[in-house]
PDB file of C-alpha atoms in Angstrom:
ATOM      1  CA  LYS I   1      22.526   5.539  -1.961  1.00  0.00           C
ATOM      2  CA  ASN I   2      22.115   6.837  -5.463  1.00  0.00           C
ATOM      3  CA  GLN I   3      22.473  10.582  -5.562  1.00  0.00           C
ATOM      4  CA  VAL I   4      23.114  13.428  -8.063  1.00  0.00           C
ATOM      5  CA  GLU I   5      24.340  16.720  -6.772  1.00  0.00           C
ATOM      6  CA  GLN I   6      24.566  19.967  -8.875  1.00  0.00           C
ATOM      7  CA  SER I   7      26.422  23.142  -8.269  1.00  0.00           C
ATOM      8  CA  PRO I   8      25.881  25.958  -8.136  1.00  0.00           C
ATOM      9  CA  GLN I   9      22.301  25.987  -7.197  1.00  0.00           C
ATOM     10  CA  SER I  10      21.776  29.292  -8.999  1.00  0.00           C
ATOM     11  CA  LEU I  11      23.984  31.398 -11.332  1.00  0.00           C
ATOM     12  CA  ILE I  12      23.618  34.930 -12.919  1.00  0.00           C
ATOM     13  CA  ILE I  13      25.952  35.778 -15.858  1.00  0.00           C
ATOM     14  CA  LEU I  14      25.904  38.517 -18.480  1.00  0.00           C
ATOM     15  CA  GLU I  15      24.976  37.832 -22.021  1.00  0.00           C
ATOM     16  CA  GLY I  16      27.880  36.801 -24.178  1.00  0.00           C
ATOM     17  CA  LYS I  17      29.816  35.267 -21.323  1.00  0.00           C
ATOM     18  CA  ASN I  18      30.673  31.632 -20.702  1.00  0.00           C
ATOM     19  CA  CYS I  19      29.721  29.467 -17.723  1.00  0.00           C
ATOM     20  CA  THR I  20      30.247  25.894 -16.492  1.00  0.00           C
ATOM     21  CA  LEU I  21      27.801  23.996 -14.432  1.00  0.00           C
ATOM     22  CA  GLN I  22      28.880  21.033 -12.303  1.00  0.00           C
ATOM     23  CA  CYS I  23      27.426  17.548 -11.538  1.00  0.00           C
ATOM     24  CA  ASN I  24      28.722  14.977  -9.137  1.00  0.00           C
ATOM     25  CA  TYR I  25      26.929  11.557  -8.864  1.00  0.00           C
ATOM     26  CA  THR I  26      27.098   8.437  -6.843  1.00  0.00           C
ATOM     27  CA  VAL I  27      24.914   6.235  -8.800  1.00  0.00           C
ATOM     28  CA  SER I  28      25.611   2.426  -9.409  1.00  0.00           C
ATOM     29  CA  PRO I  29      25.406   0.700 -11.749  1.00  0.00           C
ATOM     30  CA  PHE I  30      26.045   3.622 -14.064  1.00  0.00           C
ATOM     31  CA  SER I  31      24.228   3.601 -17.546  1.00  0.00           C
ATOM     32  CA  ASN I  32      24.490   7.095 -18.917  1.00  0.00           C
ATOM     33  CA  LEU I  33      24.422  10.790 -17.965  1.00  0.00           C
ATOM     34  CA  ARG I  34      22.223  13.416 -19.608  1.00  0.00           C
ATOM     35  CA  TRP I  35      21.980  17.113 -19.324  1.00  0.00           C
ATOM     36  CA  TYR I  36      18.564  18.619 -19.800  1.00  0.00           C
ATOM     37  CA  LYS I  37      17.416  22.214 -20.129  1.00  0.00           C
ATOM     38  CA  GLN I  38      14.140  23.090 -18.610  1.00  0.00           C
ATOM     39  CA  ASP I  39      12.460  26.463 -19.379  1.00  0.00           C
ATOM     40  CA  THR I  40      10.186  27.703 -16.839  1.00  0.00           C
ATOM     41  CA  GLY I  41       6.733  26.065 -17.003  1.00  0.00           C
ATOM     42  CA  ARG I  42       7.936  23.622 -19.596  1.00  0.00           C
ATOM     43  CA  GLY I  43       9.204  19.950 -19.582  1.00  0.00           C
ATOM     44  CA  PRO I  44      12.893  19.112 -19.693  1.00  0.00           C
ATOM     45  CA  VAL I  45      14.627  18.902 -23.151  1.00  0.00           C
ATOM     46  CA  SER I  46      17.520  16.796 -23.664  1.00  0.00           C
ATOM     47  CA  LEU I  47      20.887  18.518 -24.518  1.00  0.00           C
ATOM     48  CA  THR I  48      23.497  15.791 -24.435  1.00  0.00           C
ATOM     49  CA  ILE I  49      23.848  12.151 -23.335  1.00  0.00           C
ATOM     50  CA  MET I  50      26.982  10.396 -22.538  1.00  0.00           C
ATOM     51  CA  THR I  51      27.831   6.759 -21.732  1.00  0.00           C
ATOM     52  CA  PHE I  52      30.614   5.384 -19.664  1.00  0.00           C
ATOM     53  CA  SER I  53      33.229   5.606 -22.491  1.00  0.00           C
ATOM     54  CA  GLU I  54      32.486   9.119 -23.608  1.00  0.00           C
ATOM     55  CA  ASN I  55      34.407  12.005 -22.210  1.00  0.00           C
ATOM     56  CA  THR I  56      32.774  14.879 -24.029  1.00  0.00           C
ATOM     57  CA  LYS I  57      29.720  15.607 -26.094  1.00  0.00           C
ATOM     58  CA  SER I  58      28.773  18.821 -27.822  1.00  0.00           C
ATOM     59  CA  ASN I  59      25.507  20.261 -28.930  1.00  0.00           C
ATOM     60  CA  GLY I  60      25.872  23.697 -30.534  1.00  0.00           C
ATOM     61  CA  ARG I  61      27.182  26.050 -27.615  1.00  0.00           C
ATOM     62  CA  TYR I  62      26.699  23.298 -25.076  1.00  0.00           C
ATOM     63  CA  THR I  63      29.662  20.951 -24.172  1.00  0.00           C
ATOM     64  CA  ALA I  64      29.320  18.326 -21.664  1.00  0.00           C
ATOM     65  CA  THR I  65      32.189  16.417 -20.149  1.00  0.00           C
ATOM     66  CA  LEU I  66      32.203  13.255 -18.140  1.00  0.00           C
ATOM     67  CA  ASP I  67      34.892  11.809 -15.853  1.00  0.00           C
ATOM     68  CA  ALA I  68      33.710   8.339 -14.912  1.00  0.00           C
ATOM     69  CA  ASP I  69      36.593   7.772 -12.690  1.00  0.00           C
ATOM     70  CA  THR I  70      35.798  10.805 -10.357  1.00  0.00           C
ATOM     71  CA  LYS I  71      32.041  10.546 -11.177  1.00  0.00           C
ATOM     72  CA  GLN I  72      31.872  14.130 -12.295  1.00  0.00           C
ATOM     73  CA  SER I  73      30.239  15.892 -15.222  1.00  0.00           C
ATOM     74  CA  SER I  74      30.178  19.452 -16.381  1.00  0.00           C
ATOM     75  CA  LEU I  75      28.109  21.423 -18.758  1.00  0.00           C
ATOM     76  CA  HIS I  76      29.852  24.410 -20.440  1.00  0.00           C
ATOM     77  CA  ILE I  77      27.834  27.076 -22.188  1.00  0.00           C
ATOM     78  CA  THR I  78      29.669  29.307 -24.553  1.00  0.00           C
ATOM     79  CA  ALA I  79      28.678  32.871 -25.512  1.00  0.00           C
ATOM     80  CA  SER I  80      25.550  32.789 -23.490  1.00  0.00           C
ATOM     81  CA  GLN I  81      22.304  34.216 -24.811  1.00  0.00           C
ATOM     82  CA  LEU I  82      19.227  35.512 -23.015  1.00  0.00           C
ATOM     83  CA  SER I  83      17.392  32.376 -24.203  1.00  0.00           C
ATOM     84  CA  ASP I  84      19.795  30.248 -22.179  1.00  0.00           C
ATOM     85  CA  SER I  85      18.033  31.347 -18.948  1.00  0.00           C
ATOM     86  CA  ALA I  86      16.583  28.146 -17.664  1.00  0.00           C
ATOM     87  CA  SER I  87      17.174  25.310 -15.244  1.00  0.00           C
ATOM     88  CA  TYR I  88      19.795  22.813 -16.195  1.00  0.00           C
ATOM     89  CA  ILE I  89      19.265  19.281 -14.777  1.00  0.00           C
ATOM     90  CA  CYS I  90      21.893  16.636 -14.569  1.00  0.00           C
ATOM     91  CA  VAL I  91      20.247  13.140 -14.820  1.00  0.00           C
ATOM     92  CA  VAL I  92      22.143   9.855 -14.288  1.00  0.00           C
ATOM     93  CA  SER I  93      20.522   6.644 -15.573  1.00  0.00           C
ATOM     94  CA  ALA I  94      21.128   3.609 -13.305  1.00  0.00           C
ATOM     95  CA  GLY I  95      20.815   0.305 -14.818  1.00  0.00           C
ATOM     96  CA  PHE I  96      18.813  -2.340 -12.876  1.00  0.00           C
ATOM     97  CA  SER I  97      17.741  -5.897 -13.239  1.00  0.00           C
ATOM     98  CA  GLY I  98      15.154  -6.417 -15.863  1.00  0.00           C
ATOM     99  CA  GLY I  99      16.961  -4.447 -18.482  1.00  0.00           C
ATOM    100  CA  TYR I 100      15.433  -1.069 -17.730  1.00  0.00           C
ATOM    101  CA  ASN I 101      17.112   2.021 -16.267  1.00  0.00           C
ATOM    102  CA  LYS I 102      16.062   4.239 -13.483  1.00  0.00           C
ATOM    103  CA  LEU I 103      16.583   8.055 -13.787  1.00  0.00           C
ATOM    104  CA  ILE I 104      18.202   9.755 -10.850  1.00  0.00           C
ATOM    105  CA  PHE I 105      17.710  13.563 -11.036  1.00  0.00           C
ATOM    106  CA  GLY I 106      19.850  16.333  -9.782  1.00  0.00           C
ATOM    107  CA  ALA I 107      18.182  19.349  -8.142  1.00  0.00           C
ATOM    108  CA  GLY I 108      19.217  21.546 -11.110  1.00  0.00           C
ATOM    109  CA  THR I 109      21.090  24.774 -11.587  1.00  0.00           C
ATOM    110  CA  ARG I 110      18.984  27.887 -12.272  1.00  0.00           C
ATOM    111  CA  LEU I 111      20.770  30.008 -14.796  1.00  0.00           C
ATOM    112  CA  ALA I 112      19.818  33.604 -15.416  1.00  0.00           C
ATOM    113  CA  VAL I 113      21.484  35.496 -18.413  1.00  0.00           C
ATOM    114  CA  HIS I 114      21.207  39.194 -17.977  1.00  0.00           C
ATOM    115  CA  PRO I 115      21.589  41.692 -20.901  1.00  0.00           C
TER     116      PRO I 115
ATOM    117  CA  GLY J   1      13.263  13.482 -31.857  1.00  0.00           C
ATOM    118  CA  ALA J   2      10.311  11.773 -30.345  1.00  0.00           C
ATOM    119  CA  VAL J   3       7.402  14.033 -29.218  1.00  0.00           C
ATOM    120  CA  VAL J   4       5.410  13.578 -26.062  1.00  0.00           C
ATOM    121  CA  SER J   5       2.353  15.922 -25.507  1.00  0.00           C
ATOM    122  CA  GLN J   6       0.228  16.686 -22.385  1.00  0.00           C
ATOM    123  CA  HIS J   7      -3.294  18.070 -22.156  1.00  0.00           C
ATOM    124  CA  PRO J   8      -4.304  20.272 -20.663  1.00  0.00           C
ATOM    125  CA  SER J   9      -1.266  22.562 -20.226  1.00  0.00           C
ATOM    126  CA  ARG J  10      -2.900  24.422 -17.434  1.00  0.00           C
ATOM    127  CA  VAL J  11      -5.809  23.737 -15.269  1.00  0.00           C
ATOM    128  CA  ILE J  12      -7.525  25.476 -12.349  1.00  0.00           C
ATOM    129  CA  CYS J  13     -10.032  23.655 -10.321  1.00  0.00           C
ATOM    130  CA  LYS J  14     -11.951  23.932  -7.036  1.00  0.00           C
ATOM    131  CA  SER J  15     -11.014  21.949  -4.110  1.00  0.00           C
ATOM    132  CA  GLY J  16     -12.708  18.617  -3.982  1.00  0.00           C
ATOM    133  CA  THR J  17     -13.022  18.189  -7.647  1.00  0.00           C
ATOM    134  CA  SER J  18     -11.322  15.743  -9.848  1.00  0.00           C
ATOM    135  CA  VAL J  19      -8.784  16.468 -12.643  1.00  0.00           C
ATOM    136  CA  LYS J  20      -7.618  14.290 -15.498  1.00  0.00           C
ATOM    137  CA  ILE J  21      -4.279  14.885 -17.284  1.00  0.00           C
ATOM    138  CA  GLU J  22      -3.449  13.156 -20.533  1.00  0.00           C
ATOM    139  CA  CYS J  23      -0.055  12.043 -21.771  1.00  0.00           C
ATOM    140  CA  ARG J  24       0.435  10.935 -25.358  1.00  0.00           C
ATOM    141  CA  SER J  25       3.399   9.698 -27.338  1.00  0.00           C
ATOM    142  CA  LEU J  26       2.801  11.156 -30.794  1.00  0.00           C
ATOM    143  CA  ASP J  27       5.268   9.294 -32.966  1.00  0.00           C
ATOM    144  CA  PHE J  28       6.295   6.211 -31.132  1.00  0.00           C
ATOM    145  CA  GLN J  29       4.681   3.538 -28.995  1.00  0.00           C
ATOM    146  CA  ALA J  30       5.512   3.517 -25.305  1.00  0.00           C
ATOM    147  CA  THR J  31       4.790   0.465 -23.205  1.00  0.00           C
ATOM    148  CA  THR J  32       6.023   2.401 -20.230  1.00  0.00           C
ATOM    149  CA  MET J  33       5.211   6.033 -19.224  1.00  0.00           C
ATOM    150  CA  PHE J  34       6.176   7.911 -16.109  1.00  0.00           C
ATOM    151  CA  TRP J  35       4.392  10.529 -14.076  1.00  0.00           C
ATOM    152  CA  TYR J  36       6.534  13.163 -12.221  1.00  0.00           C
ATOM    153  CA  ARG J  37       5.592  16.066  -9.925  1.00  0.00           C
ATOM    154  CA  GLN J  38       7.663  19.193  -9.616  1.00  0.00           C
ATOM    155  CA  PHE J  39       7.324  21.900  -6.865  1.00  0.00           C
ATOM    156  CA  PRO J  40       8.727  25.301  -7.507  1.00  0.00           C
ATOM    157  CA  LYS J  41      12.567  25.447  -7.602  1.00  0.00           C
ATOM    158  CA  GLN J  42      12.782  21.742  -7.116  1.00  0.00           C
ATOM    159  CA  SER J  43      13.621  18.983  -9.499  1.00  0.00           C
ATOM    160  CA  LEU J  44      11.277  16.346 -10.778  1.00  0.00           C
ATOM    161  CA  MET J  45       9.979  13.701  -8.359  1.00  0.00           C
ATOM    162  CA  LEU J  46       8.947  10.365  -9.764  1.00  0.00           C
ATOM    163  CA  MET J  47       5.308   9.637  -8.584  1.00  0.00           C
ATOM    164  CA  ALA J  48       4.529   6.314 -10.581  1.00  0.00           C
ATOM    165  CA  THR J  49       5.444   4.204 -13.503  1.00  0.00           C
ATOM    166  CA  SER J  50       2.670   3.497 -15.804  1.00  0.00           C
ATOM    167  CA  ASN J  51       2.702   0.134 -17.751  1.00  0.00           C
ATOM    168  CA  GLU J  52       0.405  -0.394 -20.668  1.00  0.00           C
ATOM    169  CA  GLY J  53      -2.179  -3.066 -19.797  1.00  0.00           C
ATOM    170  CA  SER J  54      -1.277  -3.364 -16.179  1.00  0.00           C
ATOM    171  CA  LYS J  55      -1.456  -1.500 -12.891  1.00  0.00           C
ATOM    172  CA  ALA J  56       0.762   1.333 -12.261  1.00  0.00           C
ATOM    173  CA  THR J  57       3.685   1.054  -9.780  1.00  0.00           C
ATOM    174  CA  TYR J  58       3.718   3.938  -7.219  1.00  0.00           C
ATOM    175  CA  GLU J  59       6.631   5.399  -5.593  1.00  0.00           C
ATOM    176  CA  GLN J  60       6.743   5.403  -1.695  1.00  0.00           C
ATOM    177  CA  GLY J  61       4.558   8.006  -0.238  1.00  0.00           C
ATOM    178  CA  VAL J  62       2.344   8.558  -3.238  1.00  0.00           C
ATOM    179  CA  GLU J  63      -1.337   7.621  -2.656  1.00  0.00           C
ATOM    180  CA  LYS J  64      -2.616   5.296  -5.339  1.00  0.00           C
ATOM    181  CA  ASP J  65      -6.173   6.113  -4.582  1.00  0.00           C
ATOM    182  CA  LYS J  66      -5.632   9.755  -4.890  1.00  0.00           C
ATOM    183  CA  PHE J  67      -3.598   9.642  -8.141  1.00  0.00           C
ATOM    184  CA  LEU J  68      -5.286   7.257 -10.435  1.00  0.00           C
ATOM    185  CA  ILE J  69      -3.322   6.217 -13.414  1.00  0.00           C
ATOM    186  CA  ASN J  70      -4.478   4.508 -16.612  1.00  0.00           C
ATOM    187  CA  HIS J  71      -2.452   3.306 -19.491  1.00  0.00           C
ATOM    188  CA  ALA J  72      -5.065   1.863 -21.845  1.00  0.00           C
ATOM    189  CA  SER J  73      -2.989   2.010 -24.978  1.00  0.00           C
ATOM    190  CA  LEU J  74       0.586   2.193 -26.136  1.00  0.00           C
ATOM    191  CA  THR J  75       0.340   5.897 -26.792  1.00  0.00           C
ATOM    192  CA  LEU J  76      -1.815   7.185 -23.939  1.00  0.00           C
ATOM    193  CA  SER J  77      -1.577   7.394 -20.256  1.00  0.00           C
ATOM    194  CA  THR J  78      -3.786   9.405 -17.934  1.00  0.00           C
ATOM    195  CA  LEU J  79      -3.332  10.683 -14.454  1.00  0.00           C
ATOM    196  CA  THR J  80      -6.416  11.627 -12.478  1.00  0.00           C
ATOM    197  CA  VAL J  81      -6.089  13.744  -9.373  1.00  0.00           C
ATOM    198  CA  THR J  82      -9.058  12.807  -7.314  1.00  0.00           C
ATOM    199  CA  SER J  83     -10.681  15.071  -4.665  1.00  0.00           C
ATOM    200  CA  ALA J  84      -7.935  17.587  -5.397  1.00  0.00           C
ATOM    201  CA  HIS J  85      -6.795  19.928  -2.553  1.00  0.00           C
ATOM    202  CA  PRO J  86      -4.701  23.117  -2.668  1.00  0.00           C
ATOM    203  CA  GLU J  87      -1.497  21.148  -1.593  1.00  0.00           C
ATOM    204  CA  ASP J  88      -1.931  19.171  -4.808  1.00  0.00           C
ATOM    205  CA  SER J  89      -1.116  22.151  -6.790  1.00  0.00           C
ATOM    206  CA  SER J  90       2.036  21.469  -8.674  1.00  0.00           C
ATOM    207  CA  PHE J  91       3.572  20.964 -12.112  1.00  0.00           C
ATOM    208  CA  TYR J  92       2.847  17.568 -13.343  1.00  0.00           C
ATOM    209  CA  ILE J  93       5.181  16.098 -16.108  1.00  0.00           C
ATOM    210  CA  CYS J  94       4.924  12.798 -17.908  1.00  0.00           C
ATOM    211  CA  SER J  95       7.559  10.989 -19.794  1.00  0.00           C
ATOM    212  CA  ALA J  96       7.343   8.111 -22.293  1.00  0.00           C
ATOM    213  CA  ARG J  97      10.123   5.516 -22.844  1.00  0.00           C
ATOM    214  CA  ASP J  98      10.837   4.256 -26.303  1.00  0.00           C
ATOM    215  CA  ASN J  99      12.346   0.949 -27.263  1.00  0.00           C
ATOM    216  CA  THR J 100      15.895   2.209 -26.862  1.00  0.00           C
ATOM    217  CA  ASP J 101      15.164   2.866 -23.119  1.00  0.00           C
ATOM    218  CA  THR J 102      15.120   6.629 -23.743  1.00  0.00           C
ATOM    219  CA  GLN J 103      12.600   8.854 -21.832  1.00  0.00           C
ATOM    220  CA  TYR J 104      11.032  11.650 -23.614  1.00  0.00           C
ATOM    221  CA  PHE J 105       9.335  14.315 -21.434  1.00  0.00           C
ATOM    222  CA  GLY J 106       6.026  16.078 -22.043  1.00  0.00           C
ATOM    223  CA  PRO J 107       5.818  19.802 -21.690  1.00  0.00           C
ATOM    224  CA  GLY J 108       4.050  19.611 -18.317  1.00  0.00           C
ATOM    225  CA  THR J 109       0.702  20.522 -16.817  1.00  0.00           C
ATOM    226  CA  ARG J 110       0.319  23.380 -14.269  1.00  0.00           C
ATOM    227  CA  LEU J 111      -2.430  22.331 -11.827  1.00  0.00           C
ATOM    228  CA  THR J 112      -3.844  25.023  -9.408  1.00  0.00           C
ATOM    229  CA  VAL J 113      -6.348  23.993  -6.820  1.00  0.00           C
ATOM    230  CA  LEU J 114      -8.403  26.806  -5.281  1.00  0.00           C
TER     231      LEU J 114
END
């Protein structure tokens, strides 16, 4: 069964601190993995995308890693800001017949950055 | 990046009425759009896949007669919640897929049924 599991479910950190969010997946066939940021009451916005051959991808203070062997990914946030408070969703794209991919969503990690 | 819009962003309606939500891809053509529902503190759940010029494909457990989907053009898909009830209150998000098989999400529509 295709699944994406994220941890922790929620996280509270102080402004300026770093944090790392985890994503484990059992999706086959694997196409790519994206991390999205979703602000409350808004749609998800893509932060990073990684294919099978990519180990790391950065977008400003966000750095994602991918270990395709262990099927694990992480999202590291450096020097957190209050505006980083949001849900972070790991989404794995599974490649199916017909050429189109199906998205498998994790439940998300709710991050709260406090001053 | 590509932009997807939704309208309205927020709607409140009485039980038993119907509500239409629009999803538009503003700067690209999308033969396929997707409709998701998201309950509080939960992730997105795919409701249906909307294909331009053909019938939508609904996920298991989603009532096609209750959630009417129309994809009349390459830039517009609509979701109509018919005879809405309080349990239909949710956050509805659409996405549009471009020719690189990338999905771009809309900002969402908050539906509250009284």
